[in-house]
Short mmCIF file of C-alpha atoms and ligand atoms in Angstrom, two decimals:
data_model
loop_
_atom_site.label_atom_id
_atom_site.label_comp_id
_atom_site.label_asym_id
_atom_site.label_seq_id
_atom_site.Cartn_x
_atom_site.Cartn_y
_atom_site.Cartn_z
CA MET A 1 4.47 12.05 -24.52
CA ASP A 2 3.33 14.80 -22.17
CA LEU A 3 0.94 13.79 -19.39
CA THR A 4 1.14 17.15 -17.62
CA ARG A 5 -1.75 18.17 -15.37
CA THR A 6 -1.92 21.79 -14.28
CA ASP A 7 -4.88 21.92 -11.88
CA LEU A 8 -6.00 20.78 -8.47
CA TYR A 9 -9.50 19.45 -7.81
CA LEU A 10 -11.17 21.62 -5.16
CA ASP A 11 -14.82 22.07 -4.29
CA GLY A 12 -16.02 20.07 -7.28
CA GLN A 13 -13.92 21.87 -9.92
CA TRP A 14 -10.54 21.82 -11.58
CA VAL A 15 -8.83 24.99 -10.30
CA THR A 16 -5.49 26.75 -10.71
CA PRO A 17 -3.16 26.22 -7.72
CA ALA A 18 -2.14 29.17 -5.53
CA ALA A 19 1.51 29.00 -6.70
CA THR A 20 3.08 28.11 -10.06
CA ASP A 21 5.73 25.57 -8.97
CA THR A 22 5.52 22.10 -10.49
CA ILE A 23 6.87 18.60 -9.79
CA PRO A 24 8.27 16.48 -12.65
CA VAL A 25 6.99 12.92 -13.04
CA GLU A 26 9.58 10.46 -14.35
CA ASN A 27 9.13 7.22 -16.27
CA PRO A 28 11.53 4.96 -14.30
CA THR A 29 12.05 2.66 -17.31
CA THR A 30 13.18 5.36 -19.76
CA GLU A 31 14.35 7.88 -17.13
CA GLN A 32 12.46 10.54 -19.08
CA VAL A 33 10.09 13.14 -17.64
CA ILE A 34 6.58 12.36 -18.86
CA GLY A 35 4.82 15.37 -17.39
CA THR A 36 4.46 17.64 -14.39
CA VAL A 37 1.86 18.20 -11.69
CA PRO A 38 1.35 21.20 -9.40
CA ALA A 39 3.52 21.51 -6.31
CA GLY A 40 0.65 22.48 -4.02
CA THR A 41 1.08 24.71 -0.98
CA SER A 42 -0.54 25.17 2.42
CA ALA A 43 -2.81 27.80 0.82
CA ASP A 44 -4.20 25.05 -1.45
CA VAL A 45 -4.66 22.77 1.55
CA ASP A 46 -6.61 25.55 3.33
CA ARG A 47 -8.96 25.83 0.34
CA ALA A 48 -9.37 22.07 0.13
CA VAL A 49 -10.12 21.67 3.84
CA ALA A 50 -12.59 24.57 3.75
CA ALA A 51 -14.42 22.90 0.84
CA ALA A 52 -14.45 19.52 2.63
CA ARG A 53 -15.76 21.13 5.85
CA THR A 54 -18.55 22.93 4.02
CA ALA A 55 -19.54 19.73 2.21
CA PHE A 56 -19.42 17.55 5.33
CA ASP A 57 -22.78 18.25 7.02
CA SER A 58 -24.84 17.56 3.96
CA TRP A 59 -22.81 14.50 2.81
CA ALA A 60 -22.96 13.04 6.35
CA ALA A 61 -26.75 13.53 6.31
CA THR A 62 -27.18 12.05 2.81
CA ASP A 63 -29.26 8.89 2.65
CA PRO A 64 -26.85 5.89 2.57
CA ALA A 65 -28.62 4.62 -0.56
CA ASP A 66 -27.74 7.90 -2.32
CA ARG A 67 -24.13 7.69 -1.16
CA ALA A 68 -24.01 4.15 -2.51
CA ALA A 69 -25.46 5.34 -5.81
CA ALA A 70 -22.76 8.03 -6.04
CA LEU A 71 -20.04 5.42 -5.40
CA ASP A 72 -21.65 3.18 -8.01
CA ARG A 73 -21.45 6.00 -10.60
CA LEU A 74 -17.81 6.53 -9.59
CA HIS A 75 -17.13 2.81 -10.05
CA GLY A 76 -18.59 2.95 -13.56
CA ALA A 77 -16.55 6.03 -14.50
CA LEU A 78 -13.36 4.49 -13.10
CA ALA A 79 -13.91 1.07 -14.72
CA ALA A 80 -14.32 2.83 -18.08
CA ARG A 81 -10.77 4.13 -17.60
CA GLY A 82 -9.33 0.69 -16.79
CA ASP A 83 -6.89 0.46 -19.71
CA GLU A 84 -5.68 4.03 -19.20
CA ILE A 85 -5.15 3.36 -15.49
CA ALA A 86 -3.01 0.27 -16.17
CA ARG A 87 -0.95 2.10 -18.81
CA THR A 88 -0.46 5.12 -16.53
CA VAL A 89 0.78 2.95 -13.64
CA ALA A 90 3.13 1.11 -16.04
CA LEU A 91 4.46 4.48 -17.17
CA GLU A 92 4.88 6.31 -13.87
CA LEU A 93 5.76 3.35 -11.62
CA GLY A 94 7.14 0.72 -14.01
CA THR A 95 4.80 -2.15 -13.05
CA PRO A 96 4.62 -4.69 -15.92
CA LEU A 97 1.38 -4.04 -17.83
CA LYS A 98 -0.05 -7.48 -17.01
CA VAL A 99 0.37 -6.88 -13.25
CA ALA A 100 -0.71 -3.26 -13.63
CA THR A 101 -3.95 -4.51 -15.19
CA ARG A 102 -4.64 -7.34 -12.75
CA VAL A 103 -3.46 -5.79 -9.48
CA GLN A 104 -3.04 -2.02 -9.88
CA THR A 105 -6.38 -1.66 -11.72
CA GLY A 106 -8.40 -4.76 -10.83
CA LEU A 107 -7.86 -4.53 -7.08
CA PRO A 108 -8.97 -0.89 -6.60
CA LEU A 109 -12.03 -1.54 -8.76
CA ALA A 110 -12.89 -4.57 -6.59
CA VAL A 111 -12.39 -2.52 -3.41
CA LEU A 112 -14.55 0.32 -4.73
CA ARG A 113 -17.24 -2.19 -5.72
CA SER A 114 -17.21 -3.64 -2.19
CA TYR A 115 -17.89 -0.18 -0.73
CA VAL A 116 -20.80 0.46 -3.13
CA GLU A 117 -22.43 -2.45 -1.32
CA LEU A 118 -21.28 -1.54 2.20
CA ALA A 119 -22.32 2.12 1.75
CA ALA A 120 -25.91 1.09 1.16
CA GLU A 121 -26.21 -0.44 4.64
CA PRO A 122 -26.36 2.31 7.27
CA PRO A 123 -24.09 1.59 10.26
CA ALA A 124 -26.21 -0.29 12.77
CA SER A 125 -27.33 1.49 15.93
CA HIS A 126 -28.19 -0.63 18.93
CA LEU A 127 -29.48 -0.47 22.49
CA VAL A 128 -27.26 -0.98 25.55
CA GLY A 129 -29.55 -0.67 28.61
CA ASN A 130 -30.99 2.86 28.47
CA SER A 131 -28.49 3.97 25.80
CA LEU A 132 -28.99 4.21 22.08
CA VAL A 133 -25.54 3.67 20.58
CA VAL A 134 -25.17 5.29 17.14
CA ARG A 135 -22.29 5.40 14.65
CA GLU A 136 -21.48 8.71 12.94
CA PRO A 137 -18.88 9.79 10.37
CA VAL A 138 -15.61 11.11 11.87
CA GLY A 139 -15.63 14.28 9.76
CA VAL A 140 -13.02 15.64 7.33
CA VAL A 141 -10.38 13.05 6.47
CA GLY A 142 -6.88 13.93 5.27
CA ALA A 143 -5.63 11.02 3.13
CA ILE A 144 -1.91 10.74 2.35
CA THR A 145 -0.74 7.87 0.14
CA PRO A 146 2.47 6.32 -1.25
CA TRP A 147 3.58 5.38 -4.75
CA ASN A 148 3.74 1.59 -4.82
CA TYR A 149 0.03 0.79 -5.34
CA PRO A 150 -0.92 4.34 -6.23
CA LEU A 151 -4.59 3.87 -7.07
CA HIS A 152 -5.37 1.03 -4.67
CA GLN A 153 -4.03 2.90 -1.65
CA VAL A 154 -6.12 5.97 -2.55
CA VAL A 155 -9.31 3.96 -3.13
CA ALA A 156 -8.78 1.98 0.10
CA LYS A 157 -9.18 5.32 1.96
CA VAL A 158 -11.49 7.43 -0.23
CA ALA A 159 -14.13 4.71 -0.80
CA PRO A 160 -14.76 3.77 2.87
CA ALA A 161 -14.47 7.41 3.99
CA LEU A 162 -17.18 8.45 1.51
CA ALA A 163 -19.27 5.39 2.34
CA ALA A 164 -19.13 6.35 6.03
CA GLY A 165 -20.26 9.92 5.26
CA CYS A 166 -16.88 11.63 5.65
CA THR A 167 -15.40 14.14 3.21
CA VAL A 168 -11.80 13.90 2.00
CA VAL A 169 -8.69 15.91 1.12
CA LEU A 170 -6.23 13.65 -0.74
CA LYS A 171 -2.52 14.06 -1.27
CA PRO A 172 -1.14 11.28 -3.48
CA SER A 173 2.57 10.50 -3.73
CA GLU A 174 4.52 13.06 -5.71
CA LEU A 175 6.31 10.17 -7.48
CA THR A 176 3.13 8.67 -9.02
CA PRO A 177 0.44 11.37 -9.00
CA LEU A 178 -0.88 10.83 -12.54
CA VAL A 179 -3.16 7.89 -11.80
CA ALA A 180 -4.85 9.92 -9.03
CA TYR A 181 -5.81 12.44 -11.72
CA LEU A 182 -7.64 9.65 -13.55
CA LEU A 183 -9.60 8.95 -10.36
CA PHE A 184 -10.54 12.62 -10.10
CA ASP A 185 -11.58 12.70 -13.77
CA ALA A 186 -13.92 9.85 -12.81
CA ILE A 187 -15.08 11.70 -9.66
CA ASP A 188 -15.86 14.75 -11.80
CA GLU A 189 -17.74 12.66 -14.34
CA ALA A 190 -19.67 10.81 -11.61
CA GLY A 191 -20.95 14.16 -10.30
CA LEU A 192 -20.11 13.73 -6.63
CA PRO A 193 -21.28 16.79 -4.65
CA PRO A 194 -18.73 19.67 -4.62
CA GLY A 195 -16.17 19.50 -1.80
CA VAL A 196 -16.81 15.85 -0.95
CA VAL A 197 -13.43 14.78 -2.39
CA ASN A 198 -10.57 17.21 -3.05
CA LEU A 199 -7.12 16.70 -4.60
CA VAL A 200 -3.98 18.62 -3.62
CA THR A 201 -0.78 17.30 -5.21
CA GLY A 202 2.61 18.21 -3.76
CA THR A 203 5.46 17.06 -1.57
CA GLY A 204 5.20 15.44 1.85
CA PRO A 205 6.97 18.14 3.84
CA VAL A 206 4.75 20.90 2.33
CA VAL A 207 1.30 19.51 1.47
CA GLY A 208 1.45 16.35 3.63
CA GLU A 209 2.44 18.24 6.77
CA ALA A 210 -0.12 20.99 6.09
CA ILE A 211 -2.86 18.32 5.96
CA ALA A 212 -1.61 16.41 9.03
CA ALA A 213 -1.34 19.61 11.08
CA HIS A 214 -4.57 21.25 9.87
CA GLY A 215 -7.09 22.10 12.57
CA GLY A 216 -9.95 21.46 10.13
CA VAL A 217 -8.90 17.84 9.51
CA ASP A 218 -10.55 15.44 11.98
CA MET A 219 -8.64 12.32 10.97
CA VAL A 220 -5.46 11.58 9.05
CA SER A 221 -5.39 8.29 7.16
CA PHE A 222 -1.85 7.57 6.05
CA THR A 223 -0.12 4.81 4.11
CA GLY A 224 3.64 4.98 3.74
CA SER A 225 6.87 4.51 5.63
CA THR A 226 7.05 4.03 9.37
CA ALA A 227 9.23 7.16 9.71
CA THR A 228 6.62 9.37 8.03
CA GLY A 229 3.83 7.68 10.01
CA ARG A 230 5.62 8.63 13.20
CA ARG A 231 5.94 12.26 12.05
CA ILE A 232 2.25 12.41 11.09
CA SER A 233 1.26 10.95 14.47
CA HIS A 234 3.21 13.71 16.22
CA LEU A 235 1.50 16.41 14.16
CA ALA A 236 -1.96 14.94 14.73
CA ALA A 237 -1.30 14.41 18.45
CA ASP A 238 -1.08 18.17 19.01
CA ARG A 239 -4.84 18.44 18.48
CA ILE A 240 -5.74 14.81 19.42
CA ALA A 241 -6.83 14.03 15.85
CA ARG A 242 -7.48 10.41 14.98
CA VAL A 243 -4.84 8.68 12.86
CA ALA A 244 -4.93 5.45 10.86
CA LEU A 245 -1.51 4.23 9.78
CA GLU A 246 -0.60 1.56 7.22
CA LEU A 247 3.17 1.35 7.41
CA GLY A 248 6.11 -0.85 6.47
CA GLY A 249 6.69 -4.58 6.75
CA LYS A 250 9.28 -7.36 6.75
CA SER A 251 6.99 -10.34 6.53
CA ALA A 252 7.96 -13.95 7.15
CA ASN A 253 7.07 -16.86 4.87
CA VAL A 254 7.34 -19.90 7.15
CA ILE A 255 7.89 -23.18 5.28
CA LEU A 256 7.53 -26.17 7.63
CA ASP A 257 9.29 -29.47 6.97
CA ASP A 258 6.13 -31.21 5.69
CA ALA A 259 5.29 -28.44 3.17
CA ASP A 260 5.04 -28.76 -0.60
CA LEU A 261 8.44 -27.11 -0.97
CA THR A 262 8.24 -26.47 -4.72
CA ALA A 263 4.93 -24.60 -4.43
CA ALA A 264 5.96 -22.78 -1.25
CA VAL A 265 9.24 -21.48 -2.67
CA LYS A 266 7.82 -20.59 -6.09
CA THR A 267 4.87 -18.68 -4.62
CA GLY A 268 7.13 -17.17 -1.95
CA VAL A 269 9.61 -15.83 -4.49
CA GLY A 270 6.75 -14.47 -6.61
CA ASN A 271 5.30 -12.71 -3.57
CA ALA A 272 8.67 -11.20 -2.60
CA LEU A 273 9.26 -9.92 -6.14
CA LEU A 274 5.75 -8.61 -6.89
CA ASN A 275 5.94 -5.01 -8.13
CA SER A 276 9.78 -5.28 -8.02
CA GLY A 277 9.58 -5.99 -4.29
CA GLN A 278 7.91 -2.64 -3.67
CA THR A 279 5.03 -4.19 -1.75
CA CYS A 280 4.44 -3.50 1.93
CA THR A 281 3.14 -7.04 2.53
CA ALA A 282 6.00 -8.75 0.62
CA TRP A 283 7.24 -11.98 2.23
CA THR A 284 10.85 -10.82 2.21
CA ARG A 285 12.05 -13.32 4.81
CA MET A 286 11.71 -16.95 3.71
CA LEU A 287 12.02 -19.20 6.78
CA VAL A 288 12.77 -22.82 5.91
CA HIS A 289 13.18 -25.93 8.07
CA ARG A 290 16.90 -26.71 8.27
CA SER A 291 16.42 -30.20 6.77
CA ARG A 292 15.19 -28.60 3.52
CA TYR A 293 17.29 -25.41 3.49
CA ASP A 294 19.68 -26.26 0.63
CA GLU A 295 16.86 -27.60 -1.51
CA ALA A 296 14.89 -24.38 -0.90
CA LEU A 297 17.87 -22.19 -1.84
CA ALA A 298 18.27 -23.99 -5.16
CA LEU A 299 14.54 -23.64 -5.90
CA ALA A 300 14.56 -19.96 -4.90
CA ALA A 301 17.55 -19.21 -7.14
CA ARG A 302 15.91 -20.93 -10.10
CA ALA A 303 12.61 -19.11 -9.53
CA ALA A 304 14.27 -15.68 -9.14
CA GLU A 305 16.39 -16.20 -12.26
CA GLY A 306 13.19 -16.83 -14.24
CA TYR A 307 12.06 -13.22 -13.70
CA GLN A 308 12.93 -11.33 -16.85
CA LEU A 309 13.70 -7.66 -16.30
CA GLY A 310 12.63 -5.12 -18.87
CA ASP A 311 10.13 -2.70 -20.33
CA PRO A 312 6.73 -2.96 -18.56
CA PHE A 313 5.01 -2.82 -21.96
CA ASP A 314 6.92 -5.88 -23.25
CA SER A 315 4.76 -8.97 -22.60
CA ALA A 316 7.86 -11.06 -21.72
CA THR A 317 8.76 -8.74 -18.83
CA ARG A 318 8.05 -10.03 -15.34
CA LEU A 319 9.98 -7.41 -13.36
CA GLY A 320 10.04 -3.68 -14.02
CA PRO A 321 12.40 -1.04 -12.63
CA LEU A 322 12.23 0.48 -9.16
CA VAL A 323 10.28 3.71 -8.94
CA SER A 324 13.21 6.15 -8.79
CA ALA A 325 16.98 6.45 -8.87
CA ALA A 326 16.93 7.19 -5.12
CA GLN A 327 14.99 3.99 -4.41
CA ARG A 328 17.33 1.93 -6.64
CA ASP A 329 20.37 3.37 -4.85
CA ARG A 330 18.84 2.60 -1.44
CA VAL A 331 18.18 -0.99 -2.43
CA ARG A 332 21.64 -1.43 -3.96
CA GLY A 333 23.10 0.01 -0.77
CA HIS A 334 21.32 -2.68 1.27
CA VAL A 335 22.61 -5.42 -1.07
CA GLU A 336 26.20 -4.15 -0.84
CA GLN A 337 25.97 -3.78 2.93
CA GLY A 338 24.61 -7.32 3.18
CA LEU A 339 27.60 -8.67 1.27
CA ALA A 340 29.97 -6.64 3.44
CA ASP A 341 28.26 -8.09 6.53
CA GLY A 342 29.04 -11.62 5.29
CA ALA A 343 25.72 -12.82 3.85
CA ARG A 344 26.01 -15.43 1.07
CA LEU A 345 24.73 -14.33 -2.35
CA VAL A 346 22.64 -17.10 -3.92
CA THR A 347 21.62 -15.19 -7.06
CA GLY A 348 21.42 -11.61 -8.35
CA GLY A 349 23.47 -9.03 -6.52
CA PRO A 350 25.33 -5.92 -7.65
CA ASP A 351 27.10 -7.47 -10.66
CA ALA A 352 24.09 -9.10 -12.32
CA LYS A 353 23.32 -8.01 -15.87
CA LEU A 354 20.69 -5.25 -16.13
CA PRO A 355 18.90 -3.38 -18.92
CA GLU A 356 21.00 -0.42 -20.09
CA ARG A 357 18.53 2.21 -19.01
CA GLY A 358 16.06 2.40 -16.14
CA HIS A 359 16.24 2.05 -12.36
CA PHE A 360 16.63 -1.73 -12.29
CA VAL A 361 17.88 -4.03 -9.55
CA ALA A 362 18.32 -7.75 -10.28
CA PRO A 363 16.20 -10.21 -8.26
CA THR A 364 18.53 -11.09 -5.42
CA VAL A 365 18.48 -13.98 -2.94
CA PHE A 366 20.68 -14.17 0.15
CA ALA A 367 21.46 -17.13 2.44
CA ASP A 368 23.24 -17.28 5.80
CA VAL A 369 22.08 -13.83 6.91
CA ASP A 370 22.37 -12.70 10.50
CA PRO A 371 18.72 -12.78 11.77
CA ASP A 372 19.43 -9.64 13.81
CA GLY A 373 21.35 -7.84 11.03
CA ALA A 374 20.11 -5.20 8.60
CA LEU A 375 19.25 -7.57 5.73
CA ALA A 376 16.87 -9.52 7.95
CA GLN A 377 15.48 -6.54 9.87
CA GLU A 378 15.23 -3.53 7.52
CA GLU A 379 12.43 -3.07 5.02
CA ILE A 380 14.45 -2.98 1.78
CA PHE A 381 11.50 -2.36 -0.57
CA GLY A 382 13.18 -3.92 -3.59
CA PRO A 383 13.56 -7.39 -5.16
CA VAL A 384 15.65 -8.81 -2.33
CA LEU A 385 14.82 -12.03 -0.46
CA VAL A 386 16.63 -13.49 2.54
CA VAL A 387 16.34 -17.22 3.32
CA ILE A 388 16.76 -18.17 6.99
CA PRO A 389 16.82 -21.72 8.46
CA PHE A 390 14.94 -22.83 11.61
CA ASP A 391 14.99 -26.02 13.70
CA ASP A 392 11.35 -26.62 14.75
CA ASP A 393 7.96 -24.89 14.87
CA ASP A 394 8.76 -22.97 18.07
CA HIS A 395 11.98 -21.70 16.57
CA ALA A 396 10.15 -20.73 13.34
CA VAL A 397 7.67 -18.63 15.33
CA GLU A 398 10.52 -17.02 17.29
CA VAL A 399 12.39 -16.04 14.09
CA ALA A 400 9.18 -14.87 12.37
CA ASN A 401 8.36 -12.64 15.35
CA ASN A 402 11.90 -11.26 15.57
CA SER A 403 10.91 -8.07 13.75
CA ARG A 404 9.73 -4.61 14.68
CA TYR A 405 7.14 -5.02 11.92
CA GLY A 406 4.04 -7.24 11.76
CA LEU A 407 2.04 -6.66 8.58
CA ALA A 408 1.65 -9.98 6.76
CA GLY A 409 3.10 -13.49 6.53
CA ALA A 410 2.58 -17.03 5.36
CA VAL A 411 2.76 -20.61 6.59
CA TRP A 412 3.14 -23.74 4.46
CA SER A 413 2.49 -27.23 5.80
CA GLY A 414 0.86 -30.48 4.70
CA ASP A 415 -1.06 -30.37 8.00
CA ASP A 416 -3.66 -27.59 8.10
CA ASN A 417 -3.99 -27.66 11.90
CA ARG A 418 -0.24 -27.37 12.36
CA ALA A 419 -0.14 -24.43 9.92
CA LEU A 420 -3.04 -22.76 11.75
CA ALA A 421 -1.30 -23.18 15.11
CA VAL A 422 1.83 -21.46 13.77
CA ALA A 423 -0.26 -18.74 12.05
CA ARG A 424 -2.01 -17.92 15.32
CA ARG A 425 1.29 -17.45 17.11
CA MET A 426 2.66 -15.01 14.52
CA ARG A 427 2.48 -11.38 15.72
CA THR A 428 1.25 -9.98 12.42
CA GLY A 429 -1.93 -8.57 10.88
CA ALA A 430 -2.45 -11.28 8.25
CA VAL A 431 -1.21 -14.79 7.50
CA ASP A 432 -1.85 -16.82 4.31
CA ILE A 433 -1.80 -20.60 4.66
CA ASN A 434 -0.55 -22.68 1.69
CA GLY A 435 -0.88 -19.82 -0.80
CA ALA A 436 -4.51 -18.90 -0.03
CA PRO A 437 -5.73 -16.01 -2.22
CA PHE A 438 -5.86 -12.35 -1.16
CA ASN A 439 -9.29 -11.39 0.19
CA PRO A 440 -10.21 -7.73 -0.47
CA LEU A 441 -12.96 -7.90 2.20
CA ALA A 442 -10.66 -9.11 4.99
CA PRO A 443 -9.19 -6.58 7.46
CA PHE A 444 -5.78 -5.34 6.32
CA GLY A 445 -3.30 -3.70 8.68
CA GLY A 446 -0.37 -4.10 10.97
CA TYR A 447 0.81 -5.17 14.40
CA LYS A 448 3.75 -3.37 16.04
CA GLN A 449 5.42 -0.71 13.86
CA SER A 450 3.45 -1.77 10.79
CA GLY A 451 0.61 0.49 11.80
CA LEU A 452 -2.61 1.34 13.59
CA GLY A 453 -6.09 0.49 12.40
CA ARG A 454 -7.41 -1.66 9.58
CA GLU A 455 -8.40 -1.05 5.97
CA LEU A 456 -10.81 -2.87 3.62
CA GLY A 457 -14.24 -4.40 4.16
CA THR A 458 -16.34 -3.53 7.20
CA PHE A 459 -13.22 -3.03 9.36
CA GLY A 460 -12.04 -0.35 6.93
CA LEU A 461 -15.42 1.38 7.13
CA ASP A 462 -15.37 1.35 10.94
CA GLU A 463 -12.15 3.41 10.95
CA PHE A 464 -14.13 6.37 9.60
CA LEU A 465 -16.95 6.18 12.18
CA GLN A 466 -17.34 7.66 15.66
CA THR A 467 -19.51 6.13 18.37
CA LYS A 468 -22.12 8.12 20.33
CA ALA A 469 -24.24 6.99 23.29
CA ILE A 470 -27.62 8.68 23.75
CA GLN A 471 -29.27 7.96 27.13
CA ARG A 472 -33.03 8.00 27.53
P1 NAD B 1 6.71 7.85 2.40
O1 NAD B 1 6.42 7.74 3.84
O2 NAD B 1 7.97 8.47 1.98
O3 NAD B 1 5.59 8.69 1.66
C1 NAD B 1 4.21 8.35 1.74
C2 NAD B 1 3.41 9.62 1.56
O4 NAD B 1 3.69 10.49 2.65
C3 NAD B 1 3.74 10.39 0.29
O5 NAD B 1 2.56 10.96 -0.23
C4 NAD B 1 4.67 11.49 0.81
O6 NAD B 1 4.67 12.64 0.02
C5 NAD B 1 4.08 11.76 2.17
N1 NAD B 1 4.99 12.36 3.13
C6 NAD B 1 6.35 12.27 3.16
N2 NAD B 1 6.84 13.00 4.20
C7 NAD B 1 5.78 13.53 4.83
C8 NAD B 1 5.63 14.37 5.99
N3 NAD B 1 6.69 14.80 6.67
N4 NAD B 1 4.39 14.71 6.36
C9 NAD B 1 3.30 14.28 5.68
N5 NAD B 1 3.38 13.52 4.58
C10 NAD B 1 4.59 13.13 4.16
O7 NAD B 1 6.55 6.39 1.82
P2 NAD B 1 6.76 5.93 0.33
O8 NAD B 1 8.23 5.88 0.08
O9 NAD B 1 5.90 6.74 -0.58
O10 NAD B 1 6.15 4.46 0.36
C11 NAD B 1 6.86 3.34 0.73
C12 NAD B 1 6.51 2.94 2.15
O11 NAD B 1 5.12 2.76 2.29
C13 NAD B 1 7.11 1.62 2.55
O12 NAD B 1 7.64 1.71 3.83
C14 NAD B 1 5.93 0.68 2.53
O13 NAD B 1 6.05 -0.43 3.33
C15 NAD B 1 4.84 1.55 2.98
N6 NAD B 1 3.56 1.01 2.55
C16 NAD B 1 2.71 0.50 3.49
C17 NAD B 1 1.51 -0.05 3.10
C18 NAD B 1 0.56 -0.62 4.09
O14 NAD B 1 -0.61 -0.71 3.78
N7 NAD B 1 0.97 -0.99 5.26
C19 NAD B 1 1.16 -0.06 1.78
C20 NAD B 1 2.05 0.44 0.86
C21 NAD B 1 3.25 1.00 1.27
#
């Protein structure tokens, strides 16, 4: 199988990159290269930004109904590629096909659909005394995205940016760039005006930095690690460009003593293991009332052991590989360090049986971890769960908030008001009570070092708008 793509998408056309270097794309299950994509350069970024700048004035002035119609055509073209999208994500990332279909394909389509509707409503202007306050698009957006939800993270930026009237230069992750090509096939088919969305593939240090530092980019919207977010903020700060950052997490799943423990642990383990634990919002710290700690550990072990590792295309598989050998080694390093630091292994760990090939790590549960130690504090980004006891609700909140991150979280209780009171005290961007479903229209983003700004729904649209006051 060769899924090689040779071109970049600039100014409404597939074009040859300035240089001939390429980046291999690996299938993490078979460890085979399945294709290459161009290793773009700063010269390609210059062309992309010039195209986006030229396109901006007319796209910003386009009637919102016409922008909505363009996004609707894009939605149709993307939905028609649904099966190919799911298969591509299963191939380049290793997400089991069922999850790749439901989450990696279904979620971005739902998000895009939501912006077809939001694009049609022009941002409201209103009067404040003698001022007319109007909302206007920020300008050219540089979008830089990671590999773990490779289409969703792109759509969560491109769709609201276009809906707001901005134009975009996108750099997807070099580890999973193939699904972004499917989006640009759809963009091409949908006939969006030239220059409105541009694709430059390449590495972070070359293409990512060129975008973040480019004087023609008005805003950088980034999803990825906190370390890279910090670097991008420094580059953007030199010219006071706006940044939106969706960064890492180490979210707490707080299970109070009156919770339905079976449901809370089962859903909690499933959340921590989703996409092999490569999920920024994963509830990787399970906090359990001390009176139910041993019971929870037994339930967590049983749930984790039920996750069959294997080929993403095998319908029995519930957990695929990690994205790369480097990521697998990082995660294994955390597990080994945790053992060396004295944590108690409940299930999984370095000696668990694994498929012969592929970058697999067994689902791993730890007890008795030091709440201030690396296992409880570092974002591991693999199938590793730590279970920590607490004594009462105040203590639960204190442990939950003992993190430099604040992206997501959960509370379980038989008493909705008690759960709500705990949820409100958690310093984090989102909290799910008793397994409530994900809402693609709700604001998504982080407190503390989990980021700046919000994505999705109207909050996501607002990120791409400026505010102007006109006095009369
Ligand atoms: P990463 O920071 O290594 O890379 C993200 C993107 O930034 C990639 O496209 C990469 O090429 C680019 N990049 C790397 N170095 C760069 C630089 N110096 N300048 C500009 N761009 C650069 O992150 P990753 O490993 O791809 O993704 C995993 C991380 O993303 C985790 O920390 C995870 O929590 C986070 N994440 C956050 C969210 C969220 O919404 N909060 C969502 C998904 C993932």
